[in-house]
Amino acid sequence: MFADNGAVIRIEGLSKYYQMGDTTVRALDGVDLSVKSGEMLSIMGPSGCGKTTTLRMLAGLEEPSEGEIQLDGERINNVTVSERDTPMVWQSLALFPFLNVIKNVEFGLKMRGVPATERRRRALDWLERLEIAEFADREISQLSGGQQQRVALARSLVTEPRILLLDEPLSALDANLVVRMQGVLTKLQKELGITFVYVTHRQSEAFAMSDRVAIMNEGKIEQIDSAKGIYRNPATRFVAEFVGANNILTGTVIATDGEIEIDTPAGRFNCVESSDHNWSIGDTTSLVISADLIRLSTSAVNDKNEMECRFISEEFVGSIVTVLAETPDGADFRIQLQQRELSELDLTVGSTVYVRWDSHDAHLLRDTV
Ligand code: ADP
Ligand code: MG
């Protein structure tokens, strides 16, 4: 199954079970994944879905229960961290509390026998890039969580590893600093050609930085794709609900020639499916329409994919507003538009609105639940 070339890391059928008394916790459940050389791959998912477990197994800190991990085509399942001459660096190992900031960052270079002046220069350079040079002589205990995270990043980047495993490396930073550090990391990652496996539960981080994003849920990978692919073509209901502001209408396929037509409790809607899935009449599926691809008006156009709803509320998010409407069968429906567009409609709570979308902008979920 791994026909793709250029993969540095390959994972096949990887599972991890923990025995907790009588119950078995499936932390990871048959994960397949390959990471290309120089790629920035994010693993995103809710807390407890298995992200850290995946990274820990890649790092050799945990042994797989089933499946295989390959590095450059070699099986490395049972090679422990200390036995591994691995190009993989685990970013979130704790800092040494008995060394100050610069000595923590220099540590990896010292182990490699880099002379003192050269090591100091390189360590300082990384502290500067991560905007923490002013703390070079501080003790680790004198730093905030966010500053410590950046020291840990500098320490792992200073050796310019081939592969860096990062577990929520920006989680303790303020929002504006997160955005700056995302920029710094993305730039360095591309410049140095380091392969990043980057775990985060933050969508903005994963989407802004990654070549591809893997969405995990309950120990399984639901979808791996570019950020745009995940956002516009969610494969499963979980991804559609987890990512973006999607409306999901579940129904039955009633026509498959040309556009696919779905009969739902809210009405009948059409979809132009780009995927190669063969839909048959009678199939149960869900139609997904992203809130930002929907038009809203106070009068009907009598077009297809139009639905009469009731205006419920509006929520401002900067210049964009999310309108909450109620479908004919009483479900929530979300529409995103510019604040200016909404003001022009002059809506009051309970008033009738019409929502409309293009058949090409609707998408069918692969899973049928
Ligand atoms: P994430 O990093 O996505 O938040 P983890 O990989 O840390 O999730 O954990 C995945 C699941 O495995 C969780 O249900 C967690 O409670 C469980 N788990 C992780 N480590 C252990 C362990 N050492 N013993 C028992 N259960 C564990
Ligand atoms: Mg974790």
GROMACS .gro file of C-alpha atoms and ligand atoms in nm:
model
  397
    1MET     CA    1   0.000   0.000   0.000
    2PHE     CA    2   0.299   0.231   0.032
    3ALA     CA    3   0.363   0.287  -0.335
    4ASP     CA    4   0.428   0.657  -0.284
    5ASN     CA    5   0.789   0.762  -0.316
    6GLY     CA    6   0.970   1.007  -0.097
    7ALA     CA    7   0.810   0.892   0.229
    8VAL     CA    8   1.051   0.919   0.522
    9ILE     CA    9   0.805   0.793   0.780
   10ARG     CA   10   0.555   0.519   0.712
   11ILE     CA   11   0.303   0.385   0.956
   12GLU     CA   12   0.089   0.086   0.876
   13GLY     CA   13  -0.195  -0.058   1.082
   14LEU     CA   14  -0.058   0.102   1.395
   15SER     CA   15  -0.253   0.030   1.714
   16LYS     CA   16  -0.185   0.095   2.080
   17TYR     CA   17  -0.385  -0.064   2.359
   18TYR     CA   18  -0.351   0.014   2.727
   19GLN     CA   19  -0.482  -0.234   2.980
   20MET     CA   20  -0.656  -0.050   3.265
   21GLY     CA   21  -0.770  -0.323   3.504
   22ASP     CA   22  -1.042  -0.511   3.315
   23THR     CA   23  -1.084  -0.257   3.038
   24THR     CA   24  -0.870  -0.207   2.732
   25VAL     CA   25  -0.817   0.152   2.620
   26ARG     CA   26  -0.767   0.175   2.244
   27ALA     CA   27  -0.547   0.481   2.224
   28LEU     CA   28  -0.471   0.411   1.859
   29ASP     CA   29  -0.673   0.189   1.629
   30GLY     CA   30  -0.520   0.086   1.296
   31VAL     CA   31  -0.357   0.405   1.175
   32ASP     CA   32  -0.201   0.425   0.828
   33LEU     CA   33   0.005   0.731   0.753
   34SER     CA   34   0.303   0.831   0.549
   35VAL     CA   35   0.501   1.151   0.578
   36LYS     CA   36   0.701   1.280   0.284
   37SER     CA   37   1.049   1.420   0.311
   38GLY     CA   38   1.040   1.793   0.385
   39GLU     CA   39   0.667   1.783   0.448
   40MET     CA   40   0.485   1.969   0.720
   41LEU     CA   41   0.214   1.731   0.830
   42SER     CA   42  -0.024   1.829   1.107
   43ILE     CA   43  -0.218   1.582   1.316
   44MET     CA   44  -0.530   1.747   1.450
   45GLY     CA   45  -0.815   1.618   1.661
   46PRO     CA   46  -0.993   1.657   1.992
   47SER     CA   47  -0.830   1.585   2.324
   48GLY     CA   48  -0.777   1.212   2.381
   49CYS     CA   49  -0.800   1.111   2.013
   50GLY     CA   50  -0.447   0.962   2.008
   51LYS     CA   51  -0.225   1.243   1.877
   52THR     CA   52   0.040   1.224   2.150
   53THR     CA   53   0.033   0.844   2.141
   54THR     CA   54   0.111   0.854   1.768
   55LEU     CA   55   0.405   1.090   1.822
   56ARG     CA   56   0.537   0.895   2.120
   57MET     CA   57   0.546   0.578   1.911
   58LEU     CA   58   0.726   0.761   1.630
   59ALA     CA   59   0.978   0.887   1.884
   60GLY     CA   60   1.028   0.537   2.026
   61LEU     CA   61   0.895   0.635   2.368
   62GLU     CA   62   0.614   0.381   2.337
   63GLU     CA   63   0.598   0.040   2.171
   64PRO     CA   64   0.318  -0.035   1.926
   65SER     CA   65   0.066  -0.306   2.019
   66GLU     CA   66   0.015  -0.382   1.649
   67GLY     CA   67   0.136  -0.251   1.318
   68GLU     CA   68   0.458  -0.119   1.180
   69ILE     CA   69   0.661   0.200   1.183
   70GLN     CA   70   0.923   0.255   0.915
   71LEU     CA   71   1.191   0.516   0.888
   72ASP     CA   72   1.350   0.541   0.543
   73GLY     CA   73   1.200   0.200   0.467
   74GLU     CA   74   1.347   0.031   0.778
   75ARG     CA   75   1.122  -0.114   1.045
   76ILE     CA   76   1.193   0.067   1.373
   77ASN     CA   77   0.912  -0.065   1.597
   78ASN     CA   78   1.125  -0.206   1.872
   79VAL     CA   79   1.421   0.023   1.856
   80THR     CA   80   1.424   0.226   2.176
   81VAL     CA   81   1.505   0.598   2.178
   82SER     CA   82   1.851   0.549   2.321
   83GLU     CA   83   1.936   0.272   2.074
   84ARG     CA   84   1.812   0.475   1.783
   85ASP     CA   85   2.050   0.677   1.583
   86THR     CA   86   1.740   0.854   1.476
   87PRO     CA   87   1.709   1.179   1.290
   88MET     CA   88   1.378   1.228   1.472
   89VAL     CA   89   1.376   1.483   1.749
   90TRP     CA   90   1.100   1.497   2.007
   91GLN     CA   91   1.041   1.863   2.078
   92SER     CA   92   0.843   1.838   2.399
   93LEU     CA   93   1.096   1.660   2.621
   94ALA     CA   94   1.130   1.862   2.940
   95LEU     CA   95   1.400   2.128   2.958
   96PHE     CA   96   1.690   2.066   3.194
   97PRO     CA   97   1.606   2.264   3.510
   98PHE     CA   98   1.970   2.273   3.621
   99LEU     CA   99   2.090   2.445   3.303
  100ASN     CA  100   2.008   2.804   3.208
  101VAL     CA  101   1.836   2.895   2.880
  102ILE     CA  102   2.141   2.920   2.653
  103LYS     CA  103   2.296   2.603   2.799
  104ASN     CA  104   1.971   2.416   2.735
  105VAL     CA  105   1.979   2.528   2.373
  106GLU     CA  106   2.350   2.452   2.335
  107PHE     CA  107   2.312   2.104   2.483
  108GLY     CA  108   2.251   1.912   2.159
  109LEU     CA  109   2.545   2.081   1.990
  110LYS     CA  110   2.772   2.007   2.286
  111MET     CA  111   2.678   1.638   2.262
  112ARG     CA  112   2.782   1.651   1.897
  113GLY     CA  113   3.118   1.804   1.986
  114VAL     CA  114   3.058   2.148   1.836
  115PRO     CA  115   3.320   2.391   1.976
  116ALA     CA  116   3.209   2.636   2.246
  117THR     CA  117   3.211   2.963   2.049
  118GLU     CA  118   3.033   2.808   1.750
  119ARG     CA  119   2.773   2.650   1.978
  120ARG     CA  120   2.705   2.977   2.157
  121ARG     CA  121   2.667   3.162   1.828
  122ARG     CA  122   2.423   2.909   1.689
  123ALA     CA  123   2.224   2.888   2.012
  124LEU     CA  124   2.194   3.267   2.031
  125ASP     CA  125   2.087   3.279   1.670
  126TRP     CA  126   1.797   3.043   1.747
  127LEU     CA  127   1.702   3.235   2.060
  128GLU     CA  128   1.684   3.548   1.844
  129ARG     CA  129   1.470   3.383   1.580
  130LEU     CA  130   1.229   3.275   1.850
  131GLU     CA  131   1.236   3.621   2.012
  132ILE     CA  132   1.379   3.503   2.345
  133ALA     CA  133   1.745   3.615   2.320
  134GLU     CA  134   1.695   3.851   2.614
  135PHE     CA  135   1.638   3.548   2.841
  136ALA     CA  136   1.960   3.369   2.741
  137ASP     CA  137   2.108   3.377   3.093
  138ARG     CA  138   1.790   3.312   3.286
  139GLU     CA  139   1.711   2.997   3.477
  140ILE     CA  140   1.433   2.785   3.326
  141SER     CA  141   1.222   2.831   3.639
  142GLN     CA  142   1.224   3.208   3.581
  143LEU     CA  143   1.041   3.178   3.249
  144SER     CA  144   0.671   3.174   3.166
  145GLY     CA  145   0.521   2.863   3.004
  146GLY     CA  146   0.526   3.029   2.663
  147GLN     CA  147   0.890   3.132   2.699
  148GLN     CA  148   0.981   2.778   2.804
  149GLN     CA  149   0.804   2.641   2.496
  150ARG     CA  150   1.017   2.864   2.276
  151VAL     CA  151   1.335   2.753   2.453
  152ALA     CA  152   1.231   2.393   2.387
  153LEU     CA  153   1.178   2.478   2.020
  154ALA     CA  154   1.517   2.650   1.996
  155ARG     CA  155   1.680   2.351   2.164
  156SER     CA  156   1.534   2.104   1.917
  157LEU     CA  157   1.585   2.322   1.607
  158VAL     CA  158   1.946   2.418   1.681
  159THR     CA  159   2.070   2.075   1.571
  160GLU     CA  160   1.868   2.106   1.249
  161PRO     CA  161   1.727   1.754   1.269
  162ARG     CA  162   1.588   1.582   0.959
  163ILE     CA  163   1.260   1.514   1.133
  164LEU     CA  164   1.105   1.708   1.417
  165LEU     CA  165   0.812   1.575   1.615
  166LEU     CA  166   0.620   1.858   1.777
  167ASP     CA  167   0.343   1.811   2.032
  168GLU     CA  168   0.136   2.128   2.069
  169PRO     CA  169   0.454   2.342   2.069
  170LEU     CA  170   0.269   2.676   2.081
  171SER     CA  171  -0.008   2.583   2.325
  172ALA     CA  172   0.112   2.813   2.606
  173LEU     CA  173   0.151   3.123   2.388
  174ASP     CA  174  -0.078   3.425   2.356
  175ALA     CA  175  -0.285   3.443   2.039
  176ASN     CA  176  -0.079   3.713   1.864
  177LEU     CA  177   0.249   3.540   1.949
  178VAL     CA  178   0.109   3.211   1.819
  179VAL     CA  179   0.056   3.372   1.480
  180ARG     CA  180   0.411   3.516   1.476
  181MET     CA  181   0.568   3.187   1.581
  182GLN     CA  182   0.363   2.999   1.319
  183GLY     CA  183   0.523   3.226   1.061
  184VAL     CA  184   0.872   3.170   1.204
  185LEU     CA  185   0.831   2.791   1.216
  186THR     CA  186   0.683   2.761   0.867
  187LYS     CA  187   0.963   2.971   0.719
  188LEU     CA  188   1.237   2.774   0.895
  189GLN     CA  189   1.078   2.442   0.817
  190LYS     CA  190   1.082   2.522   0.444
  191GLU     CA  191   1.427   2.687   0.449
  192LEU     CA  192   1.592   2.399   0.630
  193GLY     CA  193   1.380   2.129   0.464
  194ILE     CA  194   1.300   1.971   0.800
  195THR     CA  195   1.013   1.721   0.803
  196PHE     CA  196   0.764   1.832   1.066
  197VAL     CA  197   0.505   1.608   1.227
  198TYR     CA  198   0.309   1.868   1.412
  199VAL     CA  199   0.039   1.784   1.664
  200THR     CA  200  -0.218   2.046   1.751
  201HIS     CA  201  -0.581   2.070   1.851
  202ARG     CA  202  -0.601   2.420   1.702
  203GLN     CA  203  -0.751   2.433   1.356
  204SER     CA  204  -0.609   2.775   1.268
  205GLU     CA  205  -0.259   2.649   1.346
  206ALA     CA  206  -0.292   2.328   1.147
  207PHE     CA  207  -0.453   2.500   0.849
  208ALA     CA  208  -0.215   2.796   0.839
  209MET     CA  209   0.106   2.593   0.851
  210SER     CA  210   0.063   2.251   0.697
  211ASP     CA  211   0.112   2.092   0.360
  212ARG     CA  212  -0.134   1.825   0.472
  213VAL     CA  213  -0.356   1.779   0.775
  214ALA     CA  214  -0.456   1.445   0.927
  215ILE     CA  215  -0.780   1.462   1.123
  216MET     CA  216  -0.796   1.205   1.404
  217ASN     CA  217  -1.090   1.083   1.605
  218GLU     CA  218  -1.098   0.805   1.865
  219GLY     CA  219  -0.766   0.654   1.765
  220LYS     CA  220  -0.835   0.657   1.391
  221ILE     CA  221  -0.748   0.888   1.106
  222GLU     CA  222  -1.068   1.017   0.948
  223GLN     CA  223  -0.909   1.211   0.662
  224ILE     CA  224  -0.570   1.326   0.536
  225ASP     CA  225  -0.569   1.607   0.284
  226SER     CA  226  -0.459   1.964   0.222
  227ALA     CA  227  -0.623   2.223   0.447
  228LYS     CA  228  -0.844   2.327   0.157
  229GLY     CA  229  -0.941   1.968   0.083
  230ILE     CA  230  -1.036   1.906   0.445
  231TYR     CA  231  -1.229   2.232   0.462
  232ARG     CA  232  -1.414   2.206   0.132
  233ASN     CA  233  -1.447   1.830   0.099
  234PRO     CA  234  -1.481   1.676   0.444
  235ALA     CA  235  -1.489   1.298   0.400
  236THR     CA  236  -1.682   1.203   0.710
  237ARG     CA  237  -1.947   1.349   0.937
  238PHE     CA  238  -1.690   1.384   1.213
  239VAL     CA  239  -1.462   1.597   0.993
  240ALA     CA  240  -1.757   1.802   0.865
  241GLU     CA  241  -1.866   1.877   1.222
  242PHE     CA  242  -1.516   1.925   1.365
  243VAL     CA  243  -1.386   2.154   1.094
  244GLY     CA  244  -1.547   2.470   0.966
  245ALA     CA  245  -1.902   2.590   0.987
  246ASN     CA  246  -2.082   2.322   0.794
  247ASN     CA  247  -2.450   2.253   0.753
  248ILE     CA  248  -2.532   1.885   0.729
  249LEU     CA  249  -2.861   1.760   0.583
  250THR     CA  250  -2.915   1.384   0.599
  251GLY     CA  251  -3.142   1.212   0.352
  252THR     CA  252  -3.190   0.952   0.081
  253VAL     CA  253  -3.058   0.951  -0.274
  254ILE     CA  254  -3.354   0.979  -0.515
  255ALA     CA  255  -3.180   1.056  -0.845
  256THR     CA  256  -2.830   0.985  -0.973
  257ASP     CA  257  -2.833   1.088  -1.339
  258GLY     CA  258  -2.636   1.409  -1.376
  259GLU     CA  259  -2.672   1.580  -1.043
  260ILE     CA  260  -2.736   1.363  -0.741
  261GLU     CA  261  -3.065   1.448  -0.573
  262ILE     CA  262  -3.120   1.395  -0.202
  263ASP     CA  263  -3.454   1.387  -0.026
  264THR     CA  264  -3.420   1.526   0.327
  265PRO     CA  265  -3.670   1.628   0.595
  266ALA     CA  266  -3.585   1.991   0.504
  267GLY     CA  267  -3.654   1.945   0.132
  268ARG     CA  268  -3.498   1.802  -0.184
  269PHE     CA  269  -3.155   1.921  -0.285
  270ASN     CA  270  -2.907   1.863  -0.564
  271CYS     CA  271  -2.538   1.802  -0.555
  272VAL     CA  272  -2.264   1.774  -0.814
  273GLU     CA  273  -2.024   1.524  -0.665
  274SER     CA  274  -1.665   1.538  -0.779
  275SER     CA  275  -1.561   1.221  -0.598
  276ASP     CA  276  -1.574   0.889  -0.778
  277HIS     CA  277  -1.814   0.729  -0.531
  278ASN     CA  278  -2.102   0.557  -0.708
  279TRP     CA  279  -2.426   0.655  -0.543
  280SER     CA  280  -2.738   0.442  -0.588
  281ILE     CA  281  -3.101   0.534  -0.542
  282GLY     CA  282  -3.204   0.457  -0.185
  283ASP     CA  283  -2.859   0.522  -0.033
  284THR     CA  284  -2.860   0.718   0.288
  285THR     CA  285  -2.612   1.002   0.290
  286SER     CA  286  -2.554   1.353   0.417
  287LEU     CA  287  -2.523   1.668   0.217
  288VAL     CA  288  -2.271   1.920   0.350
  289ILE     CA  289  -2.285   2.288   0.264
  290SER     CA  290  -2.033   2.525   0.415
  291ALA     CA  291  -2.190   2.830   0.583
  292ASP     CA  292  -1.978   3.068   0.374
  293LEU     CA  293  -2.111   2.932   0.044
  294ILE     CA  294  -2.476   3.008   0.116
  295ARG     CA  295  -2.673   3.310  -0.002
  296LEU     CA  296  -2.946   3.463   0.207
  297SER     CA  297  -3.242   3.672   0.089
  298THR     CA  298  -3.587   3.782   0.204
  299SER     CA  299  -3.766   3.669  -0.110
  300ALA     CA  300  -3.768   3.339  -0.297
  301VAL     CA  301  -3.588   3.298  -0.626
  302ASN     CA  302  -3.754   2.959  -0.677
  303ASP     CA  303  -3.423   2.810  -0.775
  304LYS     CA  304  -3.318   2.456  -0.688
  305ASN     CA  305  -3.132   2.419  -0.358
  306GLU     CA  306  -3.348   2.683  -0.201
  307MET     CA  307  -3.504   2.651   0.142
  308GLU     CA  308  -3.745   2.869   0.335
  309CYS     CA  309  -3.616   2.922   0.690
  310ARG     CA  310  -3.685   3.134   0.992
  311PHE     CA  311  -3.430   3.388   1.107
  312ILE     CA  312  -3.323   3.311   1.467
  313SER     CA  313  -3.015   3.512   1.556
  314GLU     CA  314  -2.689   3.665   1.441
  315GLU     CA  315  -2.342   3.643   1.585
  316PHE     CA  316  -2.068   3.887   1.492
  317VAL     CA  317  -1.717   3.760   1.434
  318GLY     CA  318  -1.531   4.069   1.313
  319SER     CA  319  -1.653   4.178   0.971
  320ILE     CA  320  -1.819   3.839   0.917
  321VAL     CA  321  -2.150   3.755   1.076
  322THR     CA  322  -2.292   3.410   1.130
  323VAL     CA  323  -2.668   3.394   1.092
  324LEU     CA  324  -2.856   3.117   1.265
  325ALA     CA  325  -3.175   3.014   1.087
  326GLU     CA  326  -3.422   2.733   1.141
  327THR     CA  327  -3.496   2.485   0.862
  328PRO     CA  328  -3.854   2.370   0.780
  329ASP     CA  329  -3.797   2.061   0.999
  330GLY     CA  330  -3.672   2.262   1.295
  331ALA     CA  331  -3.297   2.211   1.260
  332ASP     CA  332  -3.027   2.478   1.286
  333PHE     CA  333  -2.879   2.618   0.967
  334ARG     CA  334  -2.581   2.855   0.955
  335ILE     CA  335  -2.501   3.119   0.698
  336GLN     CA  336  -2.191   3.336   0.699
  337LEU     CA  337  -2.195   3.672   0.529
  338GLN     CA  338  -2.054   4.020   0.547
  339GLN     CA  339  -2.203   4.240   0.815
  340ARG     CA  340  -2.294   4.495   0.546
  341GLU     CA  341  -2.494   4.233   0.351
  342LEU     CA  342  -2.689   4.140   0.662
  343SER     CA  343  -2.774   4.501   0.752
  344GLU     CA  344  -2.920   4.550   0.404
  345LEU     CA  345  -3.164   4.262   0.463
  346ASP     CA  346  -3.306   4.431   0.775
  347LEU     CA  347  -3.417   4.106   0.943
  348THR     CA  348  -3.614   4.063   1.263
  349VAL     CA  349  -3.627   3.752   1.477
  350GLY     CA  350  -3.880   3.506   1.338
  351SER     CA  351  -3.893   3.658   0.991
  352THR     CA  352  -3.886   3.439   0.682
  353VAL     CA  353  -3.557   3.409   0.498
  354TYR     CA  354  -3.455   3.207   0.194
  355VAL     CA  355  -3.124   3.027   0.181
  356ARG     CA  356  -2.974   2.912  -0.145
  357TRP     CA  357  -2.658   2.747  -0.270
  358ASP     CA  358  -2.503   2.613  -0.586
  359SER     CA  359  -2.516   2.237  -0.656
  360HIS     CA  360  -2.138   2.246  -0.707
  361ASP     CA  361  -2.085   2.382  -0.355
  362ALA     CA  362  -2.269   2.097  -0.186
  363HIS     CA  363  -2.079   1.783  -0.102
  364LEU     CA  364  -2.181   1.430   0.000
  365LEU     CA  365  -2.028   1.252   0.297
  366ARG     CA  366  -1.862   0.919   0.237
  367ASP     CA  367  -1.996   0.763   0.555
  368THR     CA  368  -2.366   0.696   0.558
  369VAL     CA  369  -2.446   0.742   0.926
  370ADP     P1  370  -0.425   1.330   2.262
  370ADP     O1  371  -0.279   1.358   2.259
  370ADP     O2  372  -0.487   1.327   2.127
  370ADP     O3  373  -0.500   1.420   2.354
  370ADP     P2  374  -0.340   1.076   2.377
  370ADP     O4  375  -0.265   1.015   2.266
  370ADP     O5  376  -0.263   1.137   2.486
  370ADP     O6  377  -0.446   1.181   2.319
  370ADP     O7  378  -0.436   0.966   2.441
  370ADP     C1  379  -0.521   0.882   2.364
  370ADP     C2  380  -0.602   0.794   2.457
  370ADP     O8  381  -0.517   0.699   2.521
  370ADP     C3  382  -0.674   0.867   2.566
  370ADP     O9  383  -0.798   0.806   2.588
  370ADP     C4  384  -0.583   0.849   2.684
  370ADP    O10  385  -0.655   0.857   2.805
  370ADP     C5  386  -0.527   0.712   2.662
  370ADP     N1  387  -0.392   0.695   2.717
  370ADP     C6  388  -0.281   0.762   2.680
  370ADP     N2  389  -0.172   0.720   2.751
  370ADP     C7  390  -0.218   0.624   2.836
  370ADP     C8  391  -0.156   0.540   2.934
  370ADP     N3  392  -0.025   0.546   2.959
  370ADP     N4  393  -0.236   0.454   2.999
  370ADP     C9  394  -0.366   0.444   2.973
  370ADP     N5  395  -0.431   0.517   2.881
  370ADP    C10  396  -0.358   0.608   2.813
  371MG      MG  397  -0.171   1.514   2.355
   0.00000   0.00000   0.00000
